[in-house]
Amino acid sequence: MPSVSSTAARGQSVSQLSNRSPLRQLLGVQVLGVGSFVPDNIVKNEDLSSLGCDPDWIIQRTGIRERRHAPPEMATSHMALAAAKAAIENAGIQPSDIDLIVVGTFTPDMPTPSTACILQDQLGIRCAAMDVSAACAGFMYAMITASQFVRCGTSRRALVVGADLLSRIANPNDKKTYPLFGDGAGAVILGSGSEEQGFLSYTLGSEGEGGELLCVPGGGSAERLDDESLAAGRGFLHMDGRSVFKWAVRVIADSISDVLTHAGVTADDVSLVLLHQANVRIIDAACENLGFDREKVVINLDRYGNTSAGSVPLVLDEAYQAGKIRRGDLVLLSGFGAGLSWGTALVRW
């Protein structure tokens, strides 16, 4: 194994095990509550047949059987609010106890104000609030950002939300990508924990040179949306599926291997594996490459599809509510996607 150099300050350390991204540790933080939300409207594969989508092809290529689509009057903040309320109730706290909100999303209600500020107003509280945009890695980025505040003592109770409303930016005329995505949100409440709790190891990384492989080209300052660009579908999500698939398999294997090595544990030591729910074939490849027992891997993409930043907290809440997570467990989390970006962490619950 390559030599490891590290520094420690207030429970944090940093080292470099690979040339992908630095490995860090952040202890003294714990999850106090979890919650999630998905819209009621279930869209089955068969419902997409009119678009030219083959239901059997969707299952075989992705493992997705259905997904949730929000009604026209529902925005990302509405889903975030429902998930946040569930997490607040689960934590046994009051909204007024929250002093920081970090929302991971790349489908905000509007360019400004941030979805986090809208959520803060909806909760009726006064606190710092900000969005973090890292697409499918958004929740991991948001969770680690908020954990830094908690560890430093500048936040006592932090609300972290991952939420995306992808049915609004997926192109219904693109039968290869439209069936992949759904809408959903998940949330956690963070607070101070013991020195044994928190992130035993984590890594955040990006490969911006691959940004065009998964992007929404229009609508920003670089390309204003007009009638022509709207007609060309420039406001929709564009994806090079084959290239993204290969990249995702590689980045999962590399980042998880680095995190486990940095933490000094093996795949057998991990209690539960919660990966971004993008494609069951990606998850299968990761399990095979890393030697994870499939019984430790939670899958819900068959019911929700790819919900981007909502994906990891959705599967986290589902596992928690099913009694699959207990204090002291080692829980592996990994989100990856547009950017290209990723966030992988081993958490002592």
mmCIF file of C-alpha atoms in Angstrom:
data_model
loop_
_atom_site.group_PDB
_atom_site.id
_atom_site.type_symbol
_atom_site.label_atom_id
_atom_site.label_comp_id
_atom_site.label_asym_id
_atom_site.label_seq_id
_atom_site.Cartn_x
_atom_site.Cartn_y
_atom_site.Cartn_z
ATOM 1 C CA MET A 1 0.000 0.000 0.000
ATOM 2 C CA PRO A 2 1.315 3.510 -0.736
ATOM 3 C CA SER A 3 2.574 5.486 2.223
ATOM 4 C CA VAL A 4 -0.029 7.535 4.041
ATOM 5 C CA SER A 5 0.634 11.028 5.368
ATOM 6 C CA SER A 6 -2.016 12.651 7.509
ATOM 7 C CA THR A 7 -2.795 15.637 9.684
ATOM 8 C CA ALA A 8 -5.382 15.798 12.401
ATOM 9 C CA ALA A 9 -7.342 18.781 13.645
ATOM 10 C CA ARG A 10 -10.560 18.680 15.608
ATOM 11 C CA GLY A 11 -11.286 15.093 14.596
ATOM 12 C CA GLN A 12 -10.308 15.536 10.936
ATOM 13 C CA SER A 13 -7.458 13.972 9.009
ATOM 14 C CA VAL A 14 -6.422 13.843 5.388
ATOM 15 C CA SER A 15 -4.306 11.409 3.382
ATOM 16 C CA GLN A 16 -3.784 10.391 -0.208
ATOM 17 C CA LEU A 17 -4.090 6.709 -1.139
ATOM 18 C CA SER A 18 -4.708 7.165 -4.848
ATOM 19 C CA ASN A 19 -4.464 9.888 -7.452
ATOM 20 C CA ARG A 20 -8.252 10.139 -7.710
ATOM 21 C CA SER A 21 -9.125 12.228 -4.649
ATOM 22 C CA PRO A 22 -7.866 12.742 -1.071
ATOM 23 C CA LEU A 23 -9.127 10.529 1.747
ATOM 24 C CA ARG A 24 -10.287 12.201 4.946
ATOM 25 C CA GLN A 25 -11.704 11.355 8.365
ATOM 26 C CA LEU A 26 -14.373 13.313 10.253
ATOM 27 C CA LEU A 27 -15.438 11.966 13.634
ATOM 28 C CA GLY A 28 -17.660 13.277 16.410
ATOM 29 C CA VAL A 29 -20.792 13.517 14.234
ATOM 30 C CA GLN A 30 -23.889 11.341 14.290
ATOM 31 C CA VAL A 31 -27.190 10.936 12.481
ATOM 32 C CA LEU A 32 -30.048 11.769 14.858
ATOM 33 C CA GLY A 33 -32.965 11.193 12.508
ATOM 34 C CA VAL A 34 -33.870 10.178 8.965
ATOM 35 C CA GLY A 35 -36.830 10.721 6.659
ATOM 36 C CA SER A 36 -37.876 10.557 3.018
ATOM 37 C CA PHE A 37 -40.647 11.365 0.575
ATOM 38 C CA VAL A 38 -41.765 10.274 -2.889
ATOM 39 C CA PRO A 39 -44.784 11.537 -4.868
ATOM 40 C CA ASP A 40 -47.888 9.338 -4.974
ATOM 41 C CA ASN A 41 -47.968 9.030 -8.767
ATOM 42 C CA ILE A 42 -46.466 5.675 -9.800
ATOM 43 C CA VAL A 43 -45.311 5.425 -13.418
ATOM 44 C CA LYS A 44 -44.758 1.813 -14.447
ATOM 45 C CA ASN A 45 -42.655 0.732 -17.408
ATOM 46 C CA GLU A 46 -45.830 -0.243 -19.235
ATOM 47 C CA ASP A 47 -47.067 3.338 -18.901
ATOM 48 C CA LEU A 48 -44.136 4.454 -21.056
ATOM 49 C CA SER A 49 -44.945 2.154 -23.966
ATOM 50 C CA SER A 50 -46.640 5.008 -25.817
ATOM 51 C CA LEU A 51 -43.264 6.780 -25.916
ATOM 52 C CA GLY A 52 -41.691 3.806 -27.662
ATOM 53 C CA CYS A 53 -40.060 2.427 -24.501
ATOM 54 C CA ASP A 54 -39.870 -1.362 -24.259
ATOM 55 C CA PRO A 55 -40.793 -2.377 -20.667
ATOM 56 C CA ASP A 56 -38.695 -5.555 -20.786
ATOM 57 C CA TRP A 57 -35.681 -3.662 -22.146
ATOM 58 C CA ILE A 58 -35.895 -1.188 -19.261
ATOM 59 C CA ILE A 59 -35.885 -3.989 -16.691
ATOM 60 C CA GLN A 60 -33.077 -5.934 -18.368
ATOM 61 C CA ARG A 61 -30.829 -2.925 -18.879
ATOM 62 C CA THR A 62 -31.492 -1.033 -15.647
ATOM 63 C CA GLY A 63 -33.504 -3.099 -13.166
ATOM 64 C CA ILE A 64 -36.148 -0.344 -12.989
ATOM 65 C CA ARG A 65 -39.804 -1.398 -12.995
ATOM 66 C CA GLU A 66 -41.437 1.869 -11.942
ATOM 67 C CA ARG A 67 -40.683 5.372 -10.748
ATOM 68 C CA ARG A 68 -42.537 8.310 -9.125
ATOM 69 C CA HIS A 69 -43.440 11.524 -10.954
ATOM 70 C CA ALA A 70 -44.461 14.681 -9.128
ATOM 71 C CA PRO A 71 -47.710 16.450 -10.097
ATOM 72 C CA PRO A 72 -47.396 19.814 -11.902
ATOM 73 C CA GLU A 73 -48.007 21.836 -8.735
ATOM 74 C CA MET A 74 -45.199 20.115 -6.788
ATOM 75 C CA ALA A 75 -41.681 21.589 -6.742
ATOM 76 C CA THR A 76 -38.419 20.262 -5.334
ATOM 77 C CA SER A 77 -38.909 22.272 -2.123
ATOM 78 C CA HIS A 78 -42.234 20.540 -1.460
ATOM 79 C CA MET A 79 -40.571 17.133 -1.543
ATOM 80 C CA ALA A 80 -37.695 18.430 0.571
ATOM 81 C CA LEU A 81 -40.150 19.781 3.154
ATOM 82 C CA ALA A 82 -41.967 16.449 3.494
ATOM 83 C CA ALA A 83 -38.671 14.552 3.888
ATOM 84 C CA ALA A 84 -37.395 17.151 6.364
ATOM 85 C CA LYS A 85 -40.515 16.927 8.523
ATOM 86 C CA ALA A 86 -40.191 13.139 8.635
ATOM 87 C CA ALA A 87 -36.535 13.399 9.697
ATOM 88 C CA ILE A 88 -37.334 16.033 12.343
ATOM 89 C CA GLU A 89 -40.048 13.811 13.811
ATOM 90 C CA ASN A 90 -37.756 10.779 13.736
ATOM 91 C CA ALA A 91 -35.046 12.738 15.561
ATOM 92 C CA GLY A 92 -37.497 13.863 18.237
ATOM 93 C CA ILE A 93 -36.627 17.534 17.867
ATOM 94 C CA GLN A 94 -38.457 20.722 16.945
ATOM 95 C CA PRO A 95 -37.862 22.643 13.701
ATOM 96 C CA SER A 96 -36.631 25.554 15.834
ATOM 97 C CA ASP A 97 -33.745 23.349 17.033
ATOM 98 C CA ILE A 98 -32.242 23.418 13.527
ATOM 99 C CA ASP A 99 -29.541 26.036 12.968
ATOM 100 C CA LEU A 100 -28.300 24.976 9.519
ATOM 101 C CA ILE A 101 -29.949 23.676 6.338
ATOM 102 C CA VAL A 102 -27.951 22.228 3.446
ATOM 103 C CA VAL A 103 -29.875 20.956 0.430
ATOM 104 C CA GLY A 104 -28.244 18.856 -2.265
ATOM 105 C CA THR A 105 -30.103 19.411 -5.540
ATOM 106 C CA PHE A 106 -29.527 20.304 -9.174
ATOM 107 C CA THR A 107 -33.225 20.822 -9.875
ATOM 108 C CA PRO A 108 -33.926 23.830 -7.621
ATOM 109 C CA ASP A 109 -37.317 25.500 -7.585
ATOM 110 C CA MET A 110 -35.684 28.487 -9.306
ATOM 111 C CA PRO A 111 -32.154 29.907 -9.822
ATOM 112 C CA THR A 112 -32.573 32.077 -6.737
ATOM 113 C CA PRO A 113 -33.530 32.040 -3.918
ATOM 114 C CA SER A 114 -32.004 28.670 -3.109
ATOM 115 C CA THR A 115 -34.247 25.720 -2.397
ATOM 116 C CA ALA A 116 -32.695 25.643 1.088
ATOM 117 C CA CYS A 117 -33.919 29.197 1.747
ATOM 118 C CA ILE A 118 -37.393 28.278 0.509
ATOM 119 C CA LEU A 119 -37.323 25.236 2.806
ATOM 120 C CA GLN A 120 -36.194 27.384 5.747
ATOM 121 C CA ASP A 121 -39.178 29.659 5.200
ATOM 122 C CA GLN A 122 -41.568 26.710 4.864
ATOM 123 C CA LEU A 123 -40.303 25.315 8.173
ATOM 124 C CA GLY A 124 -40.843 28.700 9.806
ATOM 125 C CA ILE A 125 -37.361 28.912 11.307
ATOM 126 C CA ARG A 126 -34.381 31.266 11.166
ATOM 127 C CA CYS A 127 -31.030 29.703 10.304
ATOM 128 C CA ALA A 128 -28.285 29.558 7.706
ATOM 129 C CA ALA A 129 -29.449 27.834 4.518
ATOM 130 C CA MET A 130 -27.691 26.942 1.268
ATOM 131 C CA ASP A 131 -27.856 24.620 -1.717
ATOM 132 C CA VAL A 132 -25.065 22.318 -2.873
ATOM 133 C CA SER A 133 -25.113 21.293 -6.531
ATOM 134 C CA ALA A 134 -23.390 17.987 -7.253
ATOM 135 C CA ALA A 135 -26.197 16.119 -9.045
ATOM 136 C CA CYS A 136 -26.300 12.442 -8.014
ATOM 137 C CA ALA A 137 -23.489 13.022 -5.506
ATOM 138 C CA GLY A 138 -25.371 16.007 -4.087
ATOM 139 C CA PHE A 139 -26.501 14.398 -0.856
ATOM 140 C CA MET A 140 -22.998 13.149 -0.049
ATOM 141 C CA TYR A 141 -21.539 16.613 -0.659
ATOM 142 C CA ALA A 142 -24.287 18.225 1.429
ATOM 143 C CA MET A 143 -23.957 15.733 4.272
ATOM 144 C CA ILE A 144 -20.197 16.119 4.551
ATOM 145 C CA THR A 145 -20.461 19.919 4.283
ATOM 146 C CA ALA A 146 -22.977 20.046 7.145
ATOM 147 C CA SER A 147 -20.915 17.585 9.198
ATOM 148 C CA GLN A 148 -17.978 19.992 9.083
ATOM 149 C CA PHE A 149 -20.167 22.684 10.678
ATOM 150 C CA VAL A 150 -21.331 20.263 13.379
ATOM 151 C CA ARG A 151 -17.821 19.059 14.149
ATOM 152 C CA CYS A 152 -16.474 22.609 14.369
ATOM 153 C CA GLY A 153 -19.240 23.549 16.793
ATOM 154 C CA THR A 154 -20.847 26.109 14.512
ATOM 155 C CA SER A 155 -23.992 23.993 14.133
ATOM 156 C CA ARG A 156 -25.807 22.074 16.844
ATOM 157 C CA ARG A 157 -28.548 20.518 14.728
ATOM 158 C CA ALA A 158 -28.122 20.451 10.955
ATOM 159 C CA LEU A 159 -30.785 19.432 8.462
ATOM 160 C CA VAL A 160 -29.389 17.824 5.320
ATOM 161 C CA VAL A 161 -31.673 17.110 2.374
ATOM 162 C CA GLY A 162 -31.109 15.430 -0.964
ATOM 163 C CA ALA A 163 -33.933 16.157 -3.417
ATOM 164 C CA ASP A 164 -34.373 16.188 -7.170
ATOM 165 C CA LEU A 165 -37.353 16.441 -9.478
ATOM 166 C CA LEU A 166 -35.965 14.808 -12.599
ATOM 167 C CA SER A 167 -39.241 14.253 -14.433
ATOM 168 C CA ARG A 168 -39.087 17.998 -15.291
ATOM 169 C CA ILE A 169 -35.669 17.835 -16.986
ATOM 170 C CA ALA A 170 -35.749 14.333 -18.524
ATOM 171 C CA ASN A 171 -36.639 14.416 -22.218
ATOM 172 C CA PRO A 172 -39.800 12.350 -22.853
ATOM 173 C CA ASN A 173 -38.694 11.971 -26.482
ATOM 174 C CA ASP A 174 -35.461 10.236 -25.450
ATOM 175 C CA LYS A 175 -36.539 6.669 -24.802
ATOM 176 C CA LYS A 176 -33.055 5.671 -23.615
ATOM 177 C CA THR A 177 -32.888 8.177 -20.759
ATOM 178 C CA TYR A 178 -36.454 9.173 -19.874
ATOM 179 C CA PRO A 179 -37.336 5.818 -18.213
ATOM 180 C CA LEU A 180 -34.295 6.019 -15.928
ATOM 181 C CA PHE A 181 -35.318 8.932 -13.755
ATOM 182 C CA GLY A 182 -37.832 9.606 -11.002
ATOM 183 C CA ASP A 183 -38.608 12.182 -8.336
ATOM 184 C CA GLY A 184 -37.884 11.907 -4.625
ATOM 185 C CA ALA A 185 -36.226 13.331 -1.524
ATOM 186 C CA GLY A 186 -34.525 12.152 1.645
ATOM 187 C CA ALA A 187 -33.234 13.925 4.734
ATOM 188 C CA VAL A 188 -31.124 13.457 7.850
ATOM 189 C CA ILE A 189 -30.642 15.432 11.055
ATOM 190 C CA LEU A 190 -27.012 15.674 12.168
ATOM 191 C CA GLY A 191 -25.656 16.413 15.633
ATOM 192 C CA SER A 192 -22.542 15.946 17.724
ATOM 193 C CA GLY A 193 -21.548 12.369 18.466
ATOM 194 C CA SER A 194 -18.837 10.422 20.229
ATOM 195 C CA GLU A 195 -15.285 10.246 18.904
ATOM 196 C CA GLU A 196 -16.085 6.752 17.607
ATOM 197 C CA GLN A 197 -18.995 7.977 15.487
ATOM 198 C CA GLY A 198 -18.962 9.720 12.158
ATOM 199 C CA PHE A 199 -16.961 9.368 8.982
ATOM 200 C CA LEU A 200 -14.178 6.841 9.506
ATOM 201 C CA SER A 201 -13.142 7.668 5.980
ATOM 202 C CA TYR A 202 -14.589 9.645 3.103
ATOM 203 C CA THR A 203 -13.627 11.041 -0.253
ATOM 204 C CA LEU A 204 -15.163 13.701 -2.473
ATOM 205 C CA GLY A 205 -13.947 13.996 -6.033
ATOM 206 C CA SER A 206 -14.657 15.262 -9.499
ATOM 207 C CA GLU A 207 -13.562 14.781 -13.092
ATOM 208 C CA GLY A 208 -14.851 17.905 -14.790
ATOM 209 C CA GLU A 209 -13.347 16.856 -18.093
ATOM 210 C CA GLY A 210 -16.228 14.371 -18.358
ATOM 211 C CA GLY A 211 -18.909 16.972 -17.723
ATOM 212 C CA GLU A 212 -20.415 16.785 -21.197
ATOM 213 C CA LEU A 213 -21.156 13.083 -20.732
ATOM 214 C CA LEU A 214 -24.056 13.958 -18.414
ATOM 215 C CA CYS A 215 -25.328 17.511 -18.533
ATOM 216 C CA VAL A 216 -28.149 19.982 -19.142
ATOM 217 C CA PRO A 217 -26.494 22.224 -21.758
ATOM 218 C CA GLY A 218 -29.008 25.066 -21.827
ATOM 219 C CA GLY A 219 -30.490 27.374 -19.228
ATOM 220 C CA GLY A 220 -27.365 28.774 -17.591
ATOM 221 C CA SER A 221 -25.258 31.845 -18.254
ATOM 222 C CA ALA A 222 -23.325 30.029 -20.996
ATOM 223 C CA GLU A 223 -26.411 29.243 -23.044
ATOM 224 C CA ARG A 224 -29.633 31.128 -22.595
ATOM 225 C CA LEU A 225 -32.764 29.159 -23.406
ATOM 226 C CA ASP A 226 -34.806 30.613 -26.265
ATOM 227 C CA ASP A 227 -37.423 29.159 -28.587
ATOM 228 C CA GLU A 228 -34.804 27.559 -30.806
ATOM 229 C CA SER A 229 -32.794 25.914 -28.001
ATOM 230 C CA LEU A 230 -35.969 24.769 -26.265
ATOM 231 C CA ALA A 231 -37.152 23.135 -29.464
ATOM 232 C CA ALA A 232 -33.764 21.420 -29.769
ATOM 233 C CA GLY A 233 -34.145 19.961 -26.262
ATOM 234 C CA ARG A 234 -31.213 21.909 -24.817
ATOM 235 C CA GLY A 235 -33.070 22.355 -21.544
ATOM 236 C CA PHE A 236 -33.275 18.592 -21.030
ATOM 237 C CA LEU A 237 -30.759 16.201 -19.538
ATOM 238 C CA HIS A 238 -28.285 14.767 -22.075
ATOM 239 C CA MET A 239 -26.364 11.577 -21.286
ATOM 240 C CA ASP A 240 -23.820 9.362 -22.991
ATOM 241 C CA GLY A 241 -25.101 6.245 -21.275
ATOM 242 C CA ARG A 242 -22.347 3.822 -22.275
ATOM 243 C CA SER A 243 -19.515 6.132 -21.197
ATOM 244 C CA VAL A 244 -21.217 7.093 -17.925
ATOM 245 C CA PHE A 245 -21.841 3.431 -17.134
ATOM 246 C CA LYS A 246 -18.167 2.534 -17.571
ATOM 247 C CA TRP A 247 -17.065 5.549 -15.551
ATOM 248 C CA ALA A 248 -19.486 4.774 -12.715
ATOM 249 C CA VAL A 249 -18.321 1.160 -12.384
ATOM 250 C CA ARG A 250 -14.719 2.354 -12.242
ATOM 251 C CA VAL A 251 -15.240 5.229 -9.804
ATOM 252 C CA ILE A 252 -17.295 3.107 -7.395
ATOM 253 C CA ALA A 253 -14.667 0.378 -7.279
ATOM 254 C CA ASP A 254 -11.778 2.825 -6.876
ATOM 255 C CA SER A 255 -13.356 5.169 -4.335
ATOM 256 C CA ILE A 256 -14.815 2.400 -2.158
ATOM 257 C CA SER A 257 -11.556 0.457 -2.212
ATOM 258 C CA ASP A 258 -9.650 3.598 -1.177
ATOM 259 C CA VAL A 259 -12.106 4.441 1.602
ATOM 260 C CA LEU A 260 -12.044 0.934 3.066
ATOM 261 C CA THR A 261 -8.236 0.815 2.937
ATOM 262 C CA HIS A 262 -7.968 4.242 4.561
ATOM 263 C CA ALA A 263 -10.339 3.138 7.339
ATOM 264 C CA GLY A 264 -8.413 -0.106 7.840
ATOM 265 C CA VAL A 265 -11.391 -2.382 7.208
ATOM 266 C CA THR A 266 -12.436 -4.957 4.630
ATOM 267 C CA ALA A 267 -15.663 -5.591 2.746
ATOM 268 C CA ASP A 268 -16.564 -8.217 5.357
ATOM 269 C CA ASP A 269 -16.470 -5.596 8.127
ATOM 270 C CA VAL A 270 -19.092 -3.426 6.438
ATOM 271 C CA SER A 271 -22.591 -3.844 7.904
ATOM 272 C CA LEU A 272 -24.603 -2.279 5.072
ATOM 273 C CA VAL A 273 -23.926 -0.959 1.564
ATOM 274 C CA LEU A 274 -26.070 1.949 0.314
ATOM 275 C CA LEU A 275 -25.126 3.006 -3.212
ATOM 276 C CA HIS A 276 -26.661 5.588 -5.515
ATOM 277 C CA GLN A 277 -29.573 3.837 -7.209
ATOM 278 C CA ALA A 278 -28.734 4.515 -10.852
ATOM 279 C CA ASN A 279 -28.633 1.103 -12.485
ATOM 280 C CA VAL A 280 -28.724 -2.384 -10.989
ATOM 281 C CA ARG A 281 -25.969 -3.486 -13.371
ATOM 282 C CA ILE A 282 -23.661 -0.820 -11.941
ATOM 283 C CA ILE A 283 -24.431 -1.996 -8.406
ATOM 284 C CA ASP A 284 -23.958 -5.658 -9.395
ATOM 285 C CA ALA A 285 -20.566 -4.875 -10.919
ATOM 286 C CA ALA A 286 -19.501 -2.985 -7.784
ATOM 287 C CA CYS A 287 -20.497 -5.872 -5.527
ATOM 288 C CA GLU A 288 -18.622 -8.365 -7.697
ATOM 289 C CA ASN A 289 -15.497 -6.214 -7.956
ATOM 290 C CA LEU A 290 -15.344 -5.488 -4.230
ATOM 291 C CA GLY A 291 -16.579 -8.794 -2.817
ATOM 292 C CA PHE A 292 -19.637 -7.510 -0.960
ATOM 293 C CA ASP A 293 -22.247 -9.947 0.270
ATOM 294 C CA ARG A 294 -25.369 -9.081 -1.727
ATOM 295 C CA GLU A 295 -27.490 -9.398 1.418
ATOM 296 C CA LYS A 296 -25.745 -6.266 2.716
ATOM 297 C CA VAL A 297 -26.660 -4.238 -0.370
ATOM 298 C CA VAL A 298 -30.018 -2.437 -0.285
ATOM 299 C CA ILE A 299 -31.816 -1.971 -3.609
ATOM 300 C CA ASN A 300 -34.903 0.165 -4.220
ATOM 301 C CA LEU A 301 -34.290 1.492 -7.742
ATOM 302 C CA ASP A 302 -36.796 -1.046 -9.063
ATOM 303 C CA ARG A 303 -39.509 1.118 -7.423
ATOM 304 C CA TYR A 304 -38.050 4.630 -7.655
ATOM 305 C CA GLY A 305 -35.538 4.714 -10.500
ATOM 306 C CA ASN A 306 -32.696 7.229 -10.386
ATOM 307 C CA THR A 307 -33.711 10.127 -8.121
ATOM 308 C CA SER A 308 -30.272 11.803 -8.237
ATOM 309 C CA ALA A 309 -29.543 13.581 -4.915
ATOM 310 C CA GLY A 310 -32.632 11.942 -3.423
ATOM 311 C CA SER A 311 -31.288 8.470 -4.123
ATOM 312 C CA VAL A 312 -28.854 7.818 -1.248
ATOM 313 C CA PRO A 313 -31.037 9.329 1.537
ATOM 314 C CA LEU A 314 -34.093 7.465 0.177
ATOM 315 C CA VAL A 315 -32.382 4.092 0.393
ATOM 316 C CA LEU A 316 -30.837 5.126 3.743
ATOM 317 C CA ASP A 317 -34.247 5.890 5.224
ATOM 318 C CA GLU A 318 -35.708 2.674 3.849
ATOM 319 C CA ALA A 319 -32.917 0.626 5.417
ATOM 320 C CA TYR A 320 -33.221 2.493 8.722
ATOM 321 C CA GLN A 321 -36.995 2.076 8.926
ATOM 322 C CA ALA A 322 -36.578 -1.644 8.192
ATOM 323 C CA GLY A 323 -34.294 -1.991 11.227
ATOM 324 C CA LYS A 324 -31.212 -2.753 9.157
ATOM 325 C CA ILE A 325 -29.058 -0.053 10.797
ATOM 326 C CA ARG A 326 -28.019 -0.126 14.452
ATOM 327 C CA ARG A 327 -25.696 1.985 16.549
ATOM 328 C CA GLY A 328 -22.103 0.984 15.956
ATOM 329 C CA ASP A 329 -22.730 -0.402 12.458
ATOM 330 C CA LEU A 330 -20.363 0.431 9.624
ATOM 331 C CA VAL A 331 -22.496 1.863 6.808
ATOM 332 C CA LEU A 332 -20.993 2.479 3.376
ATOM 333 C CA LEU A 333 -22.531 5.325 1.348
ATOM 334 C CA SER A 334 -21.669 6.314 -2.217
ATOM 335 C CA GLY A 335 -23.174 8.811 -4.644
ATOM 336 C CA PHE A 336 -21.855 9.407 -8.175
ATOM 337 C CA GLY A 337 -22.958 11.139 -11.338
ATOM 338 C CA ALA A 338 -22.963 14.378 -13.309
ATOM 339 C CA GLY A 339 -20.007 16.654 -12.869
ATOM 340 C CA LEU A 340 -18.578 14.101 -13.155
ATOM 341 C CA SER A 341 -18.504 13.911 -9.371
ATOM 342 C CA TRP A 342 -18.640 11.406 -6.552
ATOM 343 C CA GLY A 343 -18.786 11.134 -2.787
ATOM 344 C CA THR A 344 -18.052 7.914 -0.912
ATOM 345 C CA ALA A 345 -17.972 7.452 2.852
ATOM 346 C CA LEU A 346 -17.740 4.800 5.552
ATOM 347 C CA VAL A 347 -19.850 5.910 8.520
ATOM 348 C CA ARG A 348 -19.806 4.529 12.055
ATOM 349 C CA TRP A 349 -23.487 4.879 12.934
#
